[in-house]
PDB file of C-alpha atoms in Angstrom:
ATOM      1  CA  MET A 257     118.514  73.143  72.101  1.00 55.00           C
ATOM      2  CA  GLY A 258     117.182  76.679  73.137  1.00 69.00           C
ATOM      3  CA  ASP A 259     119.190  78.209  75.929  1.00 92.00           C
ATOM      4  CA  LEU A 260     122.146  76.007  76.592  1.00 97.00           C
ATOM      5  CA  PHE A 261     122.354  77.350  80.176  1.00 97.00           C
ATOM      6  CA  ASP A 262     118.730  77.170  81.218  1.00 97.00           C
ATOM      7  CA  LEU A 263     117.898  75.517  84.442  1.00 98.00           C
ATOM      8  CA  THR A 264     114.150  76.237  84.543  1.00 97.00           C
ATOM      9  CA  GLY A 265     112.193  73.570  86.481  1.00 96.00           C
ATOM     10  CA  LYS A 266     115.249  71.968  87.884  1.00 98.00           C
ATOM     11  CA  THR A 267     115.802  71.306  91.569  1.00 98.00           C
ATOM     12  CA  ALA A 268     119.366  71.887  93.082  1.00 98.00           C
ATOM     13  CA  ILE A 269     120.716  71.045  96.453  1.00 98.00           C
ATOM     14  CA  ILE A 270     123.888  72.915  97.301  1.00 98.00           C
ATOM     15  CA  THR A 271     125.810  72.108 100.375  1.00 98.00           C
ATOM     16  CA  GLY A 272     127.832  74.515 102.206  1.00 97.00           C
ATOM     17  CA  SER A 273     125.669  77.191 100.434  1.00 97.00           C
ATOM     18  CA  SER A 274     125.216  79.840 103.117  1.00 96.00           C
ATOM     19  CA  ARG A 275     128.555  81.663 102.001  1.00 95.00           C
ATOM     20  CA  GLY A 276     131.366  81.508  99.689  1.00 95.00           C
ATOM     21  CA  ILE A 277     131.464  79.343  96.559  1.00 96.00           C
ATOM     22  CA  GLY A 278     128.117  77.486  97.565  1.00 97.00           C
ATOM     23  CA  ARG A 279     126.127  80.709  97.969  1.00 97.00           C
ATOM     24  CA  ALA A 280     127.268  81.845  94.554  1.00 97.00           C
ATOM     25  CA  ILE A 281     126.413  78.582  92.840  1.00 98.00           C
ATOM     26  CA  ALA A 282     122.984  78.669  94.422  1.00 98.00           C
ATOM     27  CA  GLU A 283     122.179  82.324  93.375  1.00 98.00           C
ATOM     28  CA  GLN A 284     123.503  81.841  89.929  1.00 98.00           C
ATOM     29  CA  MET A 285     121.273  78.611  89.571  1.00 98.00           C
ATOM     30  CA  ALA A 286     118.371  80.483  90.841  1.00 98.00           C
ATOM     31  CA  GLU A 287     119.083  83.112  88.134  1.00 97.00           C
ATOM     32  CA  ARG A 288     118.740  80.642  85.516  1.00 97.00           C
ATOM     33  CA  GLY A 289     115.379  79.080  86.768  1.00 97.00           C
ATOM     34  CA  ALA A 290     116.448  76.469  89.168  1.00 98.00           C
ATOM     35  CA  ARG A 291     114.702  75.923  92.579  1.00 98.00           C
ATOM     36  CA  VAL A 292     117.631  75.748  95.084  1.00 98.00           C
ATOM     37  CA  VAL A 293     117.981  74.281  98.379  1.00 98.00           C
ATOM     38  CA  ILE A 294     120.285  76.257 100.798  1.00 98.00           C
ATOM     39  CA  SER A 295     122.107  73.817 103.111  1.00 98.00           C
ATOM     40  CA  SER A 296     124.692  74.210 105.808  1.00 97.00           C
ATOM     41  CA  ARG A 297     125.210  73.376 109.377  1.00 96.00           C
ATOM     42  CA  LYS A 298     123.416  76.475 110.862  1.00 96.00           C
ATOM     43  CA  ILE A 299     119.687  77.007 109.877  1.00 98.00           C
ATOM     44  CA  GLN A 300     119.698  80.702 110.389  1.00 98.00           C
ATOM     45  CA  ALA A 301     122.581  81.448 108.168  1.00 97.00           C
ATOM     46  CA  CYS A 302     120.512  79.288 105.367  1.00 98.00           C
ATOM     47  CA  GLU A 303     117.399  80.909 105.934  1.00 98.00           C
ATOM     48  CA  ASP A 304     119.062  84.328 105.580  1.00 98.00           C
ATOM     49  CA  VAL A 305     120.333  83.353 101.971  1.00 98.00           C
ATOM     50  CA  ALA A 306     116.971  81.602 101.063  1.00 98.00           C
ATOM     51  CA  GLU A 307     115.117  84.750 101.852  1.00 98.00           C
ATOM     52  CA  ALA A 308     117.338  86.990  99.885  1.00 98.00           C
ATOM     53  CA  ILE A 309     116.919  84.606  96.829  1.00 98.00           C
ATOM     54  CA  ASN A 310     113.226  84.509  97.164  1.00 98.00           C
ATOM     55  CA  LEU A 311     113.095  88.314  97.394  1.00 98.00           C
ATOM     56  CA  LYS A 312     114.805  88.591  94.212  1.00 97.00           C
ATOM     57  CA  HIS A 313     113.315  85.630  92.170  1.00 97.00           C
ATOM     58  CA  GLY A 314     109.793  85.125  94.036  1.00 96.00           C
ATOM     59  CA  SER A 315     108.698  83.057  96.673  1.00 95.00           C
ATOM     60  CA  GLY A 316     109.264  79.252  96.294  1.00 96.00           C
ATOM     61  CA  THR A 317     112.477  79.658  94.423  1.00 98.00           C
ATOM     62  CA  ALA A 318     114.706  78.725  97.556  1.00 98.00           C
ATOM     63  CA  CYS A 319     114.140  76.884 100.771  1.00 98.00           C
ATOM     64  CA  ALA A 320     116.647  76.215 103.600  1.00 98.00           C
ATOM     65  CA  ILE A 321     117.242  72.876 105.261  1.00 98.00           C
ATOM     66  CA  ALA A 322     120.183  72.580 107.620  1.00 98.00           C
ATOM     67  CA  ALA A 323     122.341  69.460 107.527  1.00 98.00           C
ATOM     68  CA  ASN A 324     125.669  68.545 108.910  1.00 97.00           C
ATOM     69  CA  ILE A 325     127.395  66.617 106.012  1.00 97.00           C
ATOM     70  CA  SER A 326     129.271  64.447 108.817  1.00 97.00           C
ATOM     71  CA  SER A 327     125.836  62.706 109.538  1.00 98.00           C
ATOM     72  CA  LYS A 328     124.306  60.404 106.940  1.00 98.00           C
ATOM     73  CA  GLN A 329     120.882  60.779 108.678  1.00 98.00           C
ATOM     74  CA  GLU A 330     121.012  64.557 108.196  1.00 98.00           C
ATOM     75  CA  LEU A 331     122.035  64.176 104.586  1.00 98.00           C
ATOM     76  CA  GLN A 332     118.936  61.705 104.057  1.00 98.00           C
ATOM     77  CA  ALA A 333     116.748  64.209 105.830  1.00 98.00           C
ATOM     78  CA  LEU A 334     118.197  66.906 103.542  1.00 98.00           C
ATOM     79  CA  VAL A 335     117.093  65.025 100.469  1.00 98.00           C
ATOM     80  CA  ASP A 336     113.729  64.008 102.013  1.00 98.00           C
ATOM     81  CA  GLY A 337     113.074  67.509 102.804  1.00 98.00           C
ATOM     82  CA  THR A 338     113.993  68.831  99.334  1.00 98.00           C
ATOM     83  CA  VAL A 339     111.728  66.144  97.716  1.00 98.00           C
ATOM     84  CA  ALA A 340     108.708  67.147  99.867  1.00 98.00           C
ATOM     85  CA  THR A 341     109.335  70.727  99.113  1.00 98.00           C
ATOM     86  CA  PHE A 342     110.240  70.865  95.537  1.00 98.00           C
ATOM     87  CA  GLY A 343     110.162  67.284  94.260  1.00 97.00           C
ATOM     88  CA  PRO A 344     112.885  65.001  92.825  1.00 98.00           C
ATOM     89  CA  VAL A 345     116.362  66.300  92.904  1.00 98.00           C
ATOM     90  CA  ASP A 346     117.923  67.166  89.355  1.00 98.00           C
ATOM     91  CA  ILE A 347     121.262  68.767  90.427  1.00 98.00           C
ATOM     92  CA  VAL A 348     123.419  68.071  93.503  1.00 98.00           C
ATOM     93  CA  VAL A 349     126.482  70.246  94.319  1.00 98.00           C
ATOM     94  CA  CYS A 350     128.778  68.738  96.990  1.00 98.00           C
ATOM     95  CA  ASN A 351     130.640  71.782  97.831  1.00 97.00           C
ATOM     96  CA  ALA A 352     130.598  71.616 101.881  1.00 97.00           C
ATOM     97  CA  ALA A 353     134.185  70.548 103.085  1.00 95.00           C
ATOM     98  CA  SER A 354     136.222  70.559 106.167  1.00 93.00           C
ATOM     99  CA  ASN A 355     139.908  71.440 106.888  1.00 91.00           C
ATOM    100  CA  PRO A 356     140.551  71.582 110.470  1.00 90.00           C
ATOM    101  CA  TYR A 357     144.297  71.332 110.176  1.00 92.00           C
ATOM    102  CA  TYR A 358     147.072  73.569 108.775  1.00 89.00           C
ATOM    103  CA  GLY A 359     150.576  72.155 108.918  1.00 94.00           C
ATOM    104  CA  PRO A 360     152.841  69.276 107.986  1.00 96.00           C
ATOM    105  CA  MET A 361     151.410  65.667 107.624  1.00 96.00           C
ATOM    106  CA  ALA A 362     153.713  64.397 110.142  1.00 96.00           C
ATOM    107  CA  GLU A 363     151.994  66.338 113.049  1.00 97.00           C
ATOM    108  CA  ILE A 364     148.469  65.908 112.100  1.00 97.00           C
ATOM    109  CA  ASP A 365     146.435  63.639 114.699  1.00 97.00           C
ATOM    110  CA  ASP A 366     144.212  60.790 113.613  1.00 97.00           C
ATOM    111  CA  ALA A 367     141.038  62.560 114.648  1.00 97.00           C
ATOM    112  CA  ARG A 368     141.448  65.660 112.362  1.00 97.00           C
ATOM    113  CA  PHE A 369     142.809  63.519 109.490  1.00 97.00           C
ATOM    114  CA  GLU A 370     139.873  61.168 109.673  1.00 97.00           C
ATOM    115  CA  LYS A 371     137.455  64.129 109.755  1.00 97.00           C
ATOM    116  CA  ILE A 372     139.026  65.702 106.674  1.00 97.00           C
ATOM    117  CA  LEU A 373     138.658  62.349 104.728  1.00 98.00           C
ATOM    118  CA  SER A 374     135.266  61.660 106.139  1.00 97.00           C
ATOM    119  CA  ASN A 375     133.722  64.958 105.418  1.00 97.00           C
ATOM    120  CA  ASN A 376     135.398  65.657 102.121  1.00 98.00           C
ATOM    121  CA  ILE A 377     135.256  62.132 100.612  1.00 98.00           C
ATOM    122  CA  ILE A 378     132.835  59.775 102.240  1.00 98.00           C
ATOM    123  CA  ALA A 379     130.082  62.484 102.813  1.00 98.00           C
ATOM    124  CA  ASN A 380     130.095  63.041  99.176  1.00 98.00           C
ATOM    125  CA  ASN A 381     129.416  59.651  98.433  1.00 98.00           C
ATOM    126  CA  TRP A 382     126.620  59.320 100.924  1.00 98.00           C
ATOM    127  CA  LEU A 383     124.746  62.262  99.502  1.00 98.00           C
ATOM    128  CA  ILE A 384     125.470  61.140  95.910  1.00 98.00           C
ATOM    129  CA  SER A 385     124.266  57.654  96.786  1.00 98.00           C
ATOM    130  CA  ILE A 386     121.089  59.114  98.249  1.00 98.00           C
ATOM    131  CA  VAL A 387     120.032  61.246  95.409  1.00 98.00           C
ATOM    132  CA  ALA A 388     121.212  58.826  92.483  1.00 98.00           C
ATOM    133  CA  PRO A 389     118.547  56.229  92.553  1.00 98.00           C
ATOM    134  CA  SER A 390     115.855  58.779  91.753  1.00 98.00           C
ATOM    135  CA  MET A 391     118.186  60.330  88.939  1.00 98.00           C
ATOM    136  CA  VAL A 392     118.717  56.805  87.446  1.00 98.00           C
ATOM    137  CA  GLU A 393     114.972  56.075  87.569  1.00 98.00           C
ATOM    138  CA  ARG A 394     114.373  59.335  85.588  1.00 98.00           C
ATOM    139  CA  ARG A 395     117.317  58.919  83.418  1.00 98.00           C
ATOM    140  CA  GLY A 396     118.808  62.244  84.187  1.00 98.00           C
ATOM    141  CA  GLY A 397     120.750  64.166  86.676  1.00 98.00           C
ATOM    142  CA  ALA A 398     123.832  66.169  87.328  1.00 98.00           C
ATOM    143  CA  VAL A 399     126.346  65.655  90.257  1.00 98.00           C
ATOM    144  CA  ILE A 400     128.982  68.285  90.819  1.00 98.00           C
ATOM    145  CA  ILE A 401     131.919  67.770  93.348  1.00 98.00           C
ATOM    146  CA  VAL A 402     133.765  71.149  94.365  1.00 98.00           C
ATOM    147  CA  SER A 403     137.292  69.808  94.702  1.00 98.00           C
ATOM    148  CA  SER A 404     140.434  71.910  94.481  1.00 97.00           C
ATOM    149  CA  ILE A 405     143.638  72.345  92.500  1.00 96.00           C
ATOM    150  CA  GLY A 406     145.124  71.061  95.990  1.00 95.00           C
ATOM    151  CA  GLY A 407     144.170  67.764  94.642  1.00 97.00           C
ATOM    152  CA  LEU A 408     146.629  68.174  91.649  1.00 97.00           C
ATOM    153  CA  LYS A 409     149.759  69.019  93.563  1.00 93.00           C
ATOM    154  CA  GLY A 410     151.340  68.769  97.056  1.00 93.00           C
ATOM    155  CA  SER A 411     151.339  70.961  99.830  1.00 92.00           C
ATOM    156  CA  ALA A 412     153.474  71.292 102.908  1.00 92.00           C
ATOM    157  CA  VAL A 413     150.628  72.919 104.960  1.00 89.00           C
ATOM    158  CA  ILE A 414     147.207  71.540 103.678  1.00 92.00           C
ATOM    159  CA  GLY A 415     148.579  68.019 102.583  1.00 96.00           C
ATOM    160  CA  ALA A 416     145.474  66.254 104.065  1.00 97.00           C
ATOM    161  CA  TYR A 417     143.032  68.516 102.473  1.00 96.00           C
ATOM    162  CA  CYS A 418     144.896  68.038  99.126  1.00 97.00           C
ATOM    163  CA  ILE A 419     144.733  64.048  99.499  1.00 98.00           C
ATOM    164  CA  SER A 420     141.012  64.355 100.229  1.00 98.00           C
ATOM    165  CA  LYS A 421     140.442  66.533  97.172  1.00 98.00           C
ATOM    166  CA  ALA A 422     142.525  64.409  94.940  1.00 98.00           C
ATOM    167  CA  ALA A 423     140.286  61.371  95.982  1.00 98.00           C
ATOM    168  CA  ASP A 424     137.269  63.580  94.930  1.00 98.00           C
ATOM    169  CA  PHE A 425     138.439  63.449  91.318  1.00 98.00           C
ATOM    170  CA  GLN A 426     138.637  59.677  91.434  1.00 98.00           C
ATOM    171  CA  LEU A 427     135.299  59.442  93.225  1.00 98.00           C
ATOM    172  CA  ALA A 428     133.648  61.470  90.247  1.00 98.00           C
ATOM    173  CA  ARG A 429     135.429  59.057  87.664  1.00 98.00           C
ATOM    174  CA  ASN A 430     134.176  55.958  89.504  1.00 98.00           C
ATOM    175  CA  LEU A 431     130.626  57.256  89.834  1.00 98.00           C
ATOM    176  CA  ALA A 432     130.600  58.632  86.199  1.00 98.00           C
ATOM    177  CA  VAL A 433     131.164  54.942  84.928  1.00 98.00           C
ATOM    178  CA  GLU A 434     128.627  53.779  87.244  1.00 98.00           C
ATOM    179  CA  TYR A 435     125.802  56.343  86.470  1.00 98.00           C
ATOM    180  CA  GLY A 436     126.699  57.497  83.028  1.00 98.00           C
ATOM    181  CA  PRO A 437     124.675  54.668  81.354  1.00 98.00           C
ATOM    182  CA  HIS A 438     121.772  56.064  82.979  1.00 98.00           C
ATOM    183  CA  ASN A 439     122.357  59.712  81.677  1.00 98.00           C
ATOM    184  CA  VAL A 440     123.588  60.759  85.173  1.00 98.00           C
ATOM    185  CA  ARG A 441     126.740  62.870  84.978  1.00 98.00           C
ATOM    186  CA  VAL A 442     129.192  63.374  87.717  1.00 98.00           C
ATOM    187  CA  ASN A 443     132.070  66.029  87.428  1.00 98.00           C
ATOM    188  CA  CYS A 444     134.187  67.994  89.532  1.00 98.00           C
ATOM    189  CA  ILE A 445     135.238  71.673  89.782  1.00 98.00           C
ATOM    190  CA  ALA A 446     138.754  72.343  90.964  1.00 98.00           C
ATOM    191  CA  PRO A 447     139.198  76.029  92.004  1.00 97.00           C
ATOM    192  CA  GLY A 448     142.415  77.758  92.718  1.00 93.00           C
ATOM    193  CA  LEU A 449     142.588  80.347  95.541  1.00 90.00           C
ATOM    194  CA  ILE A 450     139.090  82.035  95.759  1.00 90.00           C
ATOM    195  CA  LYS A 451     138.377  84.924  98.145  1.00 83.00           C
ATOM    196  CA  THR A 452     136.101  83.066 100.602  1.00 80.00           C
ATOM    197  CA  ASP A 453     136.164  82.705 104.345  1.00 74.00           C
ATOM    198  CA  PHE A 454     136.891  79.035 104.071  1.00 68.00           C
ATOM    199  CA  ALA A 455     140.374  79.990 102.310  1.00 65.00           C
ATOM    200  CA  ARG A 456     141.089  82.965 104.522  1.00 67.00           C
ATOM    201  CA  ALA A 457     144.235  81.559 106.056  1.00 66.00           C
ATOM    202  CA  LEU A 458     145.658  81.307 102.592  1.00 65.00           C
ATOM    203  CA  TRP A 459     144.847  84.696 101.070  1.00 64.00           C
ATOM    204  CA  GLU A 460     144.692  87.011 104.314  1.00 68.00           C
ATOM    205  CA  ASP A 461     148.400  86.444 105.157  1.00 77.00           C
ATOM    206  CA  PRO A 462     150.270  88.878 102.950  1.00 80.00           C
ATOM    207  CA  ASP A 463     153.261  86.398 102.387  1.00 80.00           C
ATOM    208  CA  ASN A 464     150.986  83.557 101.433  1.00 78.00           C
ATOM    209  CA  LEU A 465     149.025  85.745  99.007  1.00 79.00           C
ATOM    210  CA  LYS A 466     152.158  87.219  97.421  1.00 83.00           C
ATOM    211  CA  ALA A 467     153.385  83.428  96.929  1.00 81.00           C
ATOM    212  CA  ALA A 468     150.088  82.439  95.425  1.00 80.00           C
ATOM    213  CA  LEU A 469     150.020  85.504  93.077  1.00 84.00           C
ATOM    214  CA  SER A 470     153.490  84.849  91.941  1.00 86.00           C
ATOM    215  CA  ARG A 471     152.371  81.526  90.515  1.00 88.00           C
ATOM    216  CA  THR A 472     149.202  82.992  88.950  1.00 91.00           C
ATOM    217  CA  PRO A 473     149.349  84.372  85.444  1.00 94.00           C
ATOM    218  CA  MET A 474     146.232  86.458  86.141  1.00 92.00           C
ATOM    219  CA  GLY A 475     147.768  88.137  88.978  1.00 90.00           C
ATOM    220  CA  ARG A 476     144.743  87.991  91.350  1.00 89.00           C
ATOM    221  CA  ILE A 477     142.776  85.290  93.325  1.00 88.00           C
ATOM    222  CA  GLY A 478     139.427  84.394  92.070  1.00 91.00           C
ATOM    223  CA  GLU A 479     135.993  85.386  93.326  1.00 93.00           C
ATOM    224  CA  PRO A 480     133.066  83.005  93.945  1.00 94.00           C
ATOM    225  CA  ASP A 481     130.977  83.874  90.978  1.00 94.00           C
ATOM    226  CA  GLU A 482     133.740  82.808  88.895  1.00 95.00           C
ATOM    227  CA  ILE A 483     133.434  79.238  90.073  1.00 97.00           C
ATOM    228  CA  ALA A 484     129.436  79.528  89.784  1.00 97.00           C
ATOM    229  CA  GLY A 485     129.830  79.825  86.131  1.00 96.00           C
ATOM    230  CA  ALA A 486     131.490  76.549  85.877  1.00 97.00           C
ATOM    231  CA  ALA A 487     128.747  74.760  87.940  1.00 98.00           C
ATOM    232  CA  ILE A 488     126.100  76.245  85.658  1.00 98.00           C
ATOM    233  CA  PHE A 489     127.898  74.771  82.696  1.00 98.00           C
ATOM    234  CA  LEU A 490     128.078  71.474  84.222  1.00 98.00           C
ATOM    235  CA  ALA A 491     124.558  71.406  85.535  1.00 98.00           C
ATOM    236  CA  SER A 492     122.820  72.610  82.159  1.00 98.00           C
ATOM    237  CA  PRO A 493     122.345  71.306  78.727  1.00 97.00           C
ATOM    238  CA  ALA A 494     125.691  73.201  77.833  1.00 97.00           C
ATOM    239  CA  GLY A 495     127.506  70.510  79.882  1.00 98.00           C
ATOM    240  CA  ALA A 496     125.318  67.491  78.817  1.00 97.00           C
ATOM    241  CA  TYR A 497     128.282  65.520  77.282  1.00 98.00           C
ATOM    242  CA  MET A 498     130.724  66.050  80.260  1.00 98.00           C
ATOM    243  CA  ASN A 499     131.021  63.367  82.538  1.00 98.00           C
ATOM    244  CA  GLY A 500     133.946  62.181  84.812  1.00 98.00           C
ATOM    245  CA  GLN A 501     136.029  65.209  84.413  1.00 98.00           C
ATOM    246  CA  GLN A 502     137.465  67.998  86.289  1.00 97.00           C
ATOM    247  CA  ILE A 503     137.322  71.759  85.402  1.00 98.00           C
ATOM    248  CA  VAL A 504     140.250  73.702  86.925  1.00 98.00           C
ATOM    249  CA  VAL A 505     139.293  77.382  87.437  1.00 97.00           C
ATOM    250  CA  ASP A 506     142.457  78.889  88.956  1.00 95.00           C
ATOM    251  CA  GLY A 507     143.520  81.991  86.854  1.00 95.00           C
ATOM    252  CA  GLY A 508     146.398  79.639  85.433  1.00 96.00           C
ATOM    253  CA  ALA A 509     148.099  78.904  88.682  1.00 93.00           C
ATOM    254  CA  THR A 510     148.499  75.144  87.820  1.00 94.00           C
ATOM    255  CA  ILE A 511     150.353  75.834  84.304  1.00 94.00           C
ATOM    256  CA  THR A 512     153.177  77.782  85.847  1.00 90.00           C
TER     257      THR A 512
END
């Protein structure tokens, strides 16, 4: 089978890849030979990451295409732009997500609840539905949804986010059943607390951090590259028989 983790010749779209976990996944996929599309809402941030990857791996390794995941039209343009630049999509990583509310469920307003559910569930299905037909036709593809261990337990402060991430697990299972016969795999990664700007409210506060670490056997929070490794596995030949599953990467937080 050669190098089980080789992605040479593959084209990957990674949403929310101008920073944090998404950027780490894009950088590590480029390390393993993939052509990567850097996407987030702001084009300049995307271009900065793409430029850094191209400087390291050569021109044509990365390109930047801005897209707001809340817009189905922009997601379609993201896929169309990818195909025009690099050819058919082999890997899609649904990493971008929203969490505009921090507090009890009883006090969340409808607009913010709907935004969380739309951006974290419906938008993922939109993007997957756009790329899947080509994958089915070519009988190959890997879809990775970056969920969260929040989808495995309750929370008094990020309950709506946790609900959306639990739904992502089921979205992956359903789509794995639909696309599996065509050799298209759909899986989730469930990170624990990772040192990113997105999770800053959870790790920057000393009390929150102390509480989180008290439940984590490894005694520290994770780094973005430690999630990228799971993505490489799921996208590569090493993960060729993984389908409809969730890989928890949390330093052991969910076992305590």
